[in-house]
């Protein structure tokens, strides 16, 4: 019996396995990057996508498989890690799923999407519901190859798209660890007022954008209780997760940041304990986005 399935990003299967183990959720087997569990679905930061209602379906023929899926609902995405030819033939019989790159800040697709795979040539695993509206939990954007000085803006775009919220024009943002300025660029493009905090300089093209000011100081030297309130606190600072946790807790305790979005970066072995401490903060969203490397995105938004 498979009650849930979790899809890890390539190379992050061990992190997902460890997170599930710590949560007491069993993995009966792996199907490619998909962890199959006999336990009900629960939160999993290291899963790009979680299949919440998987069921095994006999599929004696390609037509029978496609018919069974269509009988359940219209929109399906395939995750194929084996039996690729047969899987492709089944997919051809289903309505095509448009995985069009988003033009930020357009919202994530609202249409319902399920996922399926072939566990064996004659056995489907199909989940009409999954946590991500994107195929394989991977959002793609129409990229800007001219404006931003680094590609880090993509993980901020992904975070804000997943959260379904972004700074409004005129809102005050602090961008900690801002250099060379990919996030600051993305925030300034939204019309927000951005104070970029870093000891390293911003790219001059970003520094001269309307609404951008630079503070050459350490993110850890700021006293949240003495800072004027901000609508958004962002951090992409490179530091140990435990140090970031303390910083985030100080801002939350001071109550001077309405919304927080931070990357929790891991150096060497993943610090699962601190990741769990982030997850335990009330109102937290914690996820490994498709644009995250060895890091998680932490967010806590105003209700
Ligand atoms: C991954 S980079 C940030 C990239 C940036 N978000 C962008 O979009 O271009 C990490 C930054 O953290 C900065 N940093 C490291 N320690 C810091 C500290 N104590 N205070 C402020 N910035 C710090 C580094 O100088 C570096 O620029």
CSV table of C-alpha atoms and ligand atoms in Angstrom, one decimal:
chain,number,residue,atom,x,y,z
A,1,UNK,CA,0.0,0.0,0.0
A,2,UNK,CA,1.4,3.4,-1.0
A,3,UNK,CA,-0.2,6.3,0.8
A,4,UNK,CA,2.1,9.1,-0.2
A,5,UNK,CA,5.0,9.8,-2.5
A,6,UNK,CA,7.7,12.5,-2.3
A,7,UNK,CA,9.7,13.8,-5.3
A,8,UNK,CA,13.2,14.9,-4.4
A,9,UNK,CA,15.3,17.3,-6.6
A,10,UNK,CA,18.2,15.5,-8.3
A,11,UNK,CA,21.0,15.0,-5.8
A,12,UNK,CA,18.8,15.7,-2.8
A,13,UNK,CA,17.3,12.2,-2.3
A,14,UNK,CA,19.4,11.6,0.9
A,15,UNK,CA,18.2,14.9,2.4
A,16,UNK,CA,14.6,13.9,1.8
A,17,UNK,CA,15.2,10.4,3.1
A,18,UNK,CA,16.7,11.8,6.3
A,19,UNK,CA,13.9,14.3,6.8
A,20,UNK,CA,11.3,11.6,6.4
A,21,UNK,CA,13.2,9.3,8.8
A,22,UNK,CA,13.3,12.0,11.4
A,23,UNK,CA,9.6,12.6,10.9
A,24,UNK,CA,8.9,8.9,11.5
A,25,UNK,CA,7.5,8.4,8.0
A,26,UNK,CA,8.7,5.2,6.3
A,27,UNK,CA,10.0,4.9,2.7
A,28,UNK,CA,9.1,1.4,1.4
A,29,UNK,CA,11.1,2.0,-1.9
A,30,UNK,CA,12.5,4.6,-4.2
A,31,UNK,CA,11.3,4.9,-7.7
A,32,UNK,CA,13.9,7.1,-9.3
A,33,UNK,CA,13.7,10.4,-7.3
A,34,UNK,CA,10.3,9.4,-5.9
A,35,UNK,CA,10.1,8.1,-2.4
A,36,UNK,CA,7.1,5.8,-1.9
A,37,UNK,CA,5.7,5.7,1.6
A,38,UNK,CA,3.0,3.6,3.3
A,39,UNK,CA,2.3,6.5,5.6
A,40,UNK,CA,0.0,9.4,5.0
A,41,UNK,CA,1.6,12.5,3.4
A,42,UNK,CA,3.0,15.2,5.7
A,43,UNK,CA,5.2,18.2,5.4
A,44,UNK,CA,8.5,17.6,3.7
A,45,UNK,CA,10.8,20.6,3.0
A,46,UNK,CA,13.1,18.6,0.8
A,47,UNK,CA,10.3,17.4,-1.6
A,48,UNK,CA,9.8,19.4,-4.7
A,49,UNK,CA,6.4,17.9,-4.9
A,50,UNK,CA,4.3,15.5,-2.7
A,51,UNK,CA,1.8,13.1,-4.1
A,52,UNK,CA,-0.9,13.2,-1.5
A,53,UNK,CA,-3.4,10.6,-2.9
A,54,UNK,CA,-1.5,8.0,-4.8
A,55,UNK,CA,-3.2,4.8,-5.8
A,56,UNK,CA,-2.0,1.8,-7.8
A,57,UNK,CA,-4.0,1.0,-10.9
A,58,UNK,CA,-3.7,-2.1,-13.1
A,59,UNK,CA,-2.7,-1.0,-16.6
A,60,UNK,CA,-2.7,-4.1,-18.9
A,61,UNK,CA,-2.4,-1.9,-22.0
A,62,UNK,CA,-1.4,1.6,-23.0
A,63,UNK,CA,-5.0,2.4,-23.8
A,64,UNK,CA,-6.2,1.0,-20.5
A,65,UNK,CA,-3.7,3.1,-18.6
A,66,UNK,CA,-4.7,6.3,-20.4
A,67,UNK,CA,-8.4,5.5,-20.0
A,68,UNK,CA,-8.0,4.9,-16.3
A,69,UNK,CA,-6.2,8.3,-15.8
A,70,UNK,CA,-8.7,10.2,-17.9
A,71,UNK,CA,-11.6,8.6,-15.9
A,72,UNK,CA,-10.1,10.2,-12.8
A,73,UNK,CA,-9.5,13.7,-14.1
A,74,UNK,CA,-8.3,15.7,-17.1
A,75,UNK,CA,-4.8,17.1,-16.2
A,76,UNK,CA,-1.9,14.8,-15.6
A,77,UNK,CA,1.9,15.1,-15.5
A,78,UNK,CA,4.1,12.1,-16.0
A,79,UNK,CA,7.1,11.3,-13.8
A,80,UNK,CA,8.9,8.5,-15.7
A,81,UNK,CA,12.0,6.9,-14.2
A,82,UNK,CA,11.5,3.6,-15.9
A,83,UNK,CA,9.5,2.1,-18.8
A,84,UNK,CA,10.0,5.3,-20.7
A,85,UNK,CA,8.7,4.2,-24.1
A,86,UNK,CA,5.5,2.8,-22.7
A,87,UNK,CA,5.1,5.8,-20.5
A,88,UNK,CA,5.5,8.1,-23.5
A,89,UNK,CA,2.8,6.2,-25.4
A,90,UNK,CA,0.4,6.6,-22.4
A,91,UNK,CA,1.2,10.4,-22.1
A,92,UNK,CA,0.5,10.8,-25.8
A,93,UNK,CA,-3.1,9.7,-25.2
A,94,UNK,CA,-3.6,12.3,-22.5
A,95,UNK,CA,-4.4,16.0,-22.9
A,96,UNK,CA,-1.0,17.8,-23.2
A,97,UNK,CA,0.1,19.7,-20.1
A,98,UNK,CA,1.4,23.2,-20.9
A,99,UNK,CA,4.5,23.8,-18.8
A,100,UNK,CA,4.9,27.4,-20.2
A,101,UNK,CA,7.6,29.5,-18.4
A,102,UNK,CA,6.0,32.1,-16.2
A,103,UNK,CA,6.5,35.8,-16.7
A,104,UNK,CA,7.2,37.0,-13.1
A,105,UNK,CA,5.1,38.2,-11.1
A,106,UNK,CA,2.3,36.3,-12.8
A,107,UNK,CA,0.6,33.8,-10.5
A,108,UNK,CA,1.2,30.1,-10.4
A,109,UNK,CA,-1.3,28.1,-12.5
A,110,UNK,CA,-4.6,27.6,-10.7
A,111,UNK,CA,-5.6,24.5,-12.8
A,112,UNK,CA,-5.7,21.2,-11.0
A,113,UNK,CA,-2.8,18.9,-11.8
A,114,UNK,CA,-2.2,15.2,-10.9
A,115,UNK,CA,0.9,13.0,-11.4
A,116,UNK,CA,1.5,9.5,-12.4
A,117,UNK,CA,4.3,7.1,-13.1
A,118,UNK,CA,4.7,3.5,-14.2
A,119,UNK,CA,5.9,1.3,-11.4
A,120,UNK,CA,5.9,-1.7,-13.8
A,121,UNK,CA,4.9,-2.0,-17.4
A,122,UNK,CA,1.4,-3.0,-16.4
A,123,UNK,CA,1.0,-1.0,-13.1
A,124,UNK,CA,0.4,2.7,-12.7
A,125,UNK,CA,0.9,4.8,-9.6
A,126,UNK,CA,-1.5,7.8,-10.0
A,127,UNK,CA,-2.1,10.7,-7.6
A,128,UNK,CA,-5.0,13.0,-8.6
A,129,UNK,CA,-3.7,15.5,-6.1
A,130,UNK,CA,-0.2,16.8,-5.4
A,131,UNK,CA,1.2,19.8,-3.5
A,132,UNK,CA,2.8,21.7,-6.4
A,133,UNK,CA,0.8,23.1,-9.3
A,134,UNK,CA,4.0,22.6,-11.5
A,135,UNK,CA,5.1,19.6,-13.4
A,136,UNK,CA,7.6,17.8,-11.1
A,137,UNK,CA,7.3,20.7,-8.7
A,138,UNK,CA,9.6,22.7,-11.0
A,139,UNK,CA,8.7,26.2,-11.9
A,140,UNK,CA,10.4,27.8,-14.9
A,141,UNK,CA,10.5,31.5,-15.7
A,142,UNK,CA,11.1,33.7,-18.7
A,143,UNK,CA,14.6,34.8,-17.6
A,144,UNK,CA,16.1,38.2,-17.7
A,145,UNK,CA,19.6,37.9,-19.0
A,146,UNK,CA,20.4,41.6,-19.0
A,147,UNK,CA,19.2,43.2,-15.8
A,148,UNK,CA,20.2,41.1,-12.8
A,149,UNK,CA,23.9,40.7,-11.9
A,150,UNK,CA,23.4,37.1,-10.7
A,151,UNK,CA,21.0,34.3,-11.2
A,152,UNK,CA,20.0,34.3,-7.5
A,153,UNK,CA,16.9,36.3,-8.5
A,154,UNK,CA,15.4,33.1,-9.8
A,155,UNK,CA,15.1,31.5,-6.4
A,156,UNK,CA,13.5,34.7,-5.1
A,157,UNK,CA,11.0,34.7,-8.0
A,158,UNK,CA,10.3,31.1,-7.2
A,159,UNK,CA,9.8,31.7,-3.5
A,160,UNK,CA,7.4,34.7,-4.1
A,161,UNK,CA,5.5,32.7,-6.8
A,162,UNK,CA,5.1,29.7,-4.4
A,163,UNK,CA,4.0,32.0,-1.6
A,164,UNK,CA,1.6,33.8,-3.8
A,165,UNK,CA,2.7,37.2,-2.5
A,166,UNK,CA,5.3,39.8,-3.3
A,167,UNK,CA,6.2,43.3,-2.2
A,168,UNK,CA,3.9,46.0,-3.5
A,169,UNK,CA,5.2,49.2,-4.9
A,170,UNK,CA,6.5,51.5,-2.1
A,171,UNK,CA,6.8,48.7,0.4
A,172,UNK,CA,10.0,48.8,2.5
A,173,UNK,CA,12.3,45.8,2.2
A,174,UNK,CA,15.6,45.0,3.8
A,175,UNK,CA,17.8,42.7,1.7
A,176,UNK,CA,20.5,41.1,3.9
A,177,UNK,CA,23.4,39.7,2.0
A,178,UNK,CA,22.4,41.6,-1.1
A,179,UNK,CA,25.5,41.7,-3.1
A,180,UNK,CA,25.9,41.6,-6.1
A,181,UNK,CA,22.2,42.5,-6.2
A,182,UNK,CA,20.0,39.9,-7.9
A,183,UNK,CA,17.3,40.0,-5.2
A,184,UNK,CA,17.6,43.8,-4.8
A,185,UNK,CA,17.1,44.1,-8.6
A,186,UNK,CA,14.0,41.8,-8.5
A,187,UNK,CA,12.5,43.8,-5.6
A,188,UNK,CA,13.3,47.2,-7.1
A,189,UNK,CA,11.7,46.0,-10.4
A,190,UNK,CA,8.5,45.4,-8.3
A,191,UNK,CA,8.6,49.1,-7.3
A,192,UNK,CA,9.6,48.3,-3.7
A,193,UNK,CA,12.0,50.5,-1.6
A,194,UNK,CA,15.0,48.3,-0.9
A,195,UNK,CA,17.8,48.8,1.7
A,196,UNK,CA,20.6,46.4,0.6
A,197,UNK,CA,22.8,45.3,3.4
A,198,UNK,CA,26.2,43.7,2.7
A,199,UNK,CA,29.8,44.4,3.3
A,200,UNK,CA,30.4,43.8,-0.4
A,201,UNK,CA,29.3,46.3,-3.0
A,202,UNK,CA,26.2,46.1,-5.2
A,203,UNK,CA,26.6,46.0,-8.9
A,204,UNK,CA,26.5,49.7,-9.9
A,205,UNK,CA,23.6,49.2,-12.2
A,206,UNK,CA,21.5,47.8,-9.3
A,207,UNK,CA,22.8,50.4,-6.9
A,208,UNK,CA,21.5,53.2,-9.2
A,209,UNK,CA,18.0,51.8,-9.6
A,210,UNK,CA,15.2,53.9,-8.2
A,211,UNK,CA,14.3,53.0,-4.6
A,212,UNK,CA,17.6,51.2,-3.8
A,213,UNK,CA,19.9,52.3,-1.0
A,214,UNK,CA,23.0,50.5,0.2
A,215,UNK,CA,24.1,49.9,3.8
A,216,UNK,CA,27.6,48.7,4.1
A,217,UNK,CA,27.3,46.8,7.3
A,218,UNK,CA,26.9,43.3,8.7
A,219,UNK,CA,23.4,41.8,8.8
A,220,UNK,CA,24.2,40.6,12.3
A,221,UNK,CA,25.1,44.0,13.5
A,222,UNK,CA,21.5,45.3,12.9
A,223,UNK,CA,19.4,45.6,16.0
A,224,UNK,CA,15.8,44.5,14.9
A,225,UNK,CA,14.3,46.3,17.9
A,226,UNK,CA,15.9,49.6,16.9
A,227,UNK,CA,15.2,49.3,13.1
A,228,UNK,CA,12.2,51.1,11.7
A,229,UNK,CA,9.5,48.5,10.8
A,230,UNK,CA,9.9,46.8,7.4
A,231,UNK,CA,7.3,45.2,5.2
A,232,UNK,CA,9.7,42.5,4.1
A,233,UNK,CA,12.9,41.1,5.5
A,234,UNK,CA,14.9,39.1,3.0
A,235,UNK,CA,18.2,37.3,3.7
A,236,UNK,CA,20.4,35.4,1.3
A,237,UNK,CA,23.4,35.8,3.7
A,238,UNK,CA,26.0,33.0,3.6
A,239,UNK,CA,26.3,31.8,7.2
A,240,UNK,CA,25.7,28.7,9.3
A,241,UNK,CA,22.0,27.8,9.7
A,242,UNK,CA,22.1,28.1,13.5
A,243,UNK,CA,23.3,31.7,13.1
A,244,UNK,CA,20.6,32.6,10.7
A,245,UNK,CA,18.0,31.0,13.0
A,246,UNK,CA,19.1,33.3,15.8
A,247,UNK,CA,18.9,36.3,13.5
A,248,UNK,CA,15.4,35.3,12.4
A,249,UNK,CA,14.2,34.7,16.0
A,250,UNK,CA,15.5,38.1,16.9
A,251,UNK,CA,13.5,39.8,14.1
A,252,UNK,CA,10.4,37.8,15.0
A,253,UNK,CA,10.7,38.7,18.7
A,254,UNK,CA,11.1,42.4,17.8
A,255,UNK,CA,8.1,42.3,15.6
A,256,UNK,CA,9.6,44.8,13.2
A,257,UNK,CA,9.4,42.7,10.0
A,258,UNK,CA,5.9,41.8,8.7
A,259,UNK,CA,7.1,39.2,6.2
A,260,UNK,CA,10.4,37.2,6.2
A,261,UNK,CA,11.9,35.3,3.3
A,262,UNK,CA,15.4,33.8,3.9
A,263,UNK,CA,17.6,31.1,2.4
A,264,UNK,CA,19.0,28.6,4.9
A,265,UNK,CA,22.3,27.6,3.4
A,266,UNK,CA,24.1,24.4,4.4
A,267,UNK,CA,27.8,23.9,4.2
A,268,UNK,CA,29.0,20.3,4.1
A,269,UNK,CA,26.5,18.0,5.8
A,270,UNK,CA,22.9,19.2,6.0
A,271,UNK,CA,22.0,20.5,9.5
A,272,UNK,CA,18.6,18.7,9.8
A,273,UNK,CA,18.2,19.7,13.4
A,274,UNK,CA,18.3,23.4,12.6
A,275,UNK,CA,16.1,22.9,9.6
A,276,UNK,CA,13.6,21.3,11.9
A,277,UNK,CA,13.9,24.3,14.3
A,278,UNK,CA,13.0,26.6,11.4
A,279,UNK,CA,10.1,24.4,10.4
A,280,UNK,CA,8.8,24.5,14.0
A,281,UNK,CA,8.5,28.4,14.0
A,282,UNK,CA,4.8,29.1,14.0
A,283,UNK,CA,3.5,30.1,10.5
A,284,UNK,CA,6.6,28.9,8.7
A,285,UNK,CA,6.8,27.7,5.1
A,286,UNK,CA,10.0,25.8,4.5
A,287,UNK,CA,10.8,24.3,1.1
A,288,UNK,CA,13.5,23.3,-1.3
A,289,UNK,CA,12.7,25.0,-4.5
A,290,UNK,CA,13.8,24.0,-8.0
A,291,UNK,CA,16.2,26.9,-8.0
A,292,UNK,CA,17.6,26.2,-4.6
A,293,UNK,CA,21.0,24.5,-4.3
A,294,UNK,CA,22.1,23.0,-1.0
A,295,UNK,CA,19.7,25.3,0.9
A,296,UNK,CA,16.1,25.6,2.0
A,297,UNK,CA,13.9,28.7,1.6
A,298,UNK,CA,12.3,29.8,4.9
A,299,UNK,CA,9.3,32.1,4.8
A,300,UNK,CA,6.9,33.5,7.4
A,301,UNK,CA,4.3,35.9,6.1
A,302,UNK,CA,1.9,38.2,7.9
A,303,UNK,CA,-1.5,36.4,8.2
B,1,LIG,C1,24.8,34.3,-2.1
B,1,LIG,S1,25.3,35.9,-1.9
B,1,LIG,C2,23.9,36.8,-2.1
B,1,LIG,C3,23.4,36.9,-3.5
B,1,LIG,C4,22.3,38.0,-3.6
B,1,LIG,N1,21.1,37.6,-2.9
B,1,LIG,C5,22.0,38.2,-5.1
B,1,LIG,O1,20.8,38.0,-5.5
B,1,LIG,O2,22.8,38.7,-5.8
B,1,LIG,C6,25.7,36.0,-0.2
B,1,LIG,C7,26.1,37.3,0.3
B,1,LIG,O3,26.1,37.3,1.7
B,1,LIG,C8,27.0,38.3,2.1
B,1,LIG,N2,27.3,38.2,3.5
B,1,LIG,C9,28.1,37.3,4.2
B,1,LIG,N3,28.1,37.6,5.5
B,1,LIG,C10,27.4,38.7,5.7
B,1,LIG,C11,27.0,39.5,6.8
B,1,LIG,N4,27.5,39.2,8.0
B,1,LIG,N5,26.3,40.6,6.6
B,1,LIG,C12,25.8,40.9,5.4
B,1,LIG,N6,26.1,40.2,4.2
B,1,LIG,C13,26.9,39.1,4.4
B,1,LIG,C14,28.2,38.1,1.2
B,1,LIG,O4,29.0,39.2,1.1
B,1,LIG,C15,27.5,37.8,-0.1
B,1,LIG,O5,27.4,38.9,-0.9
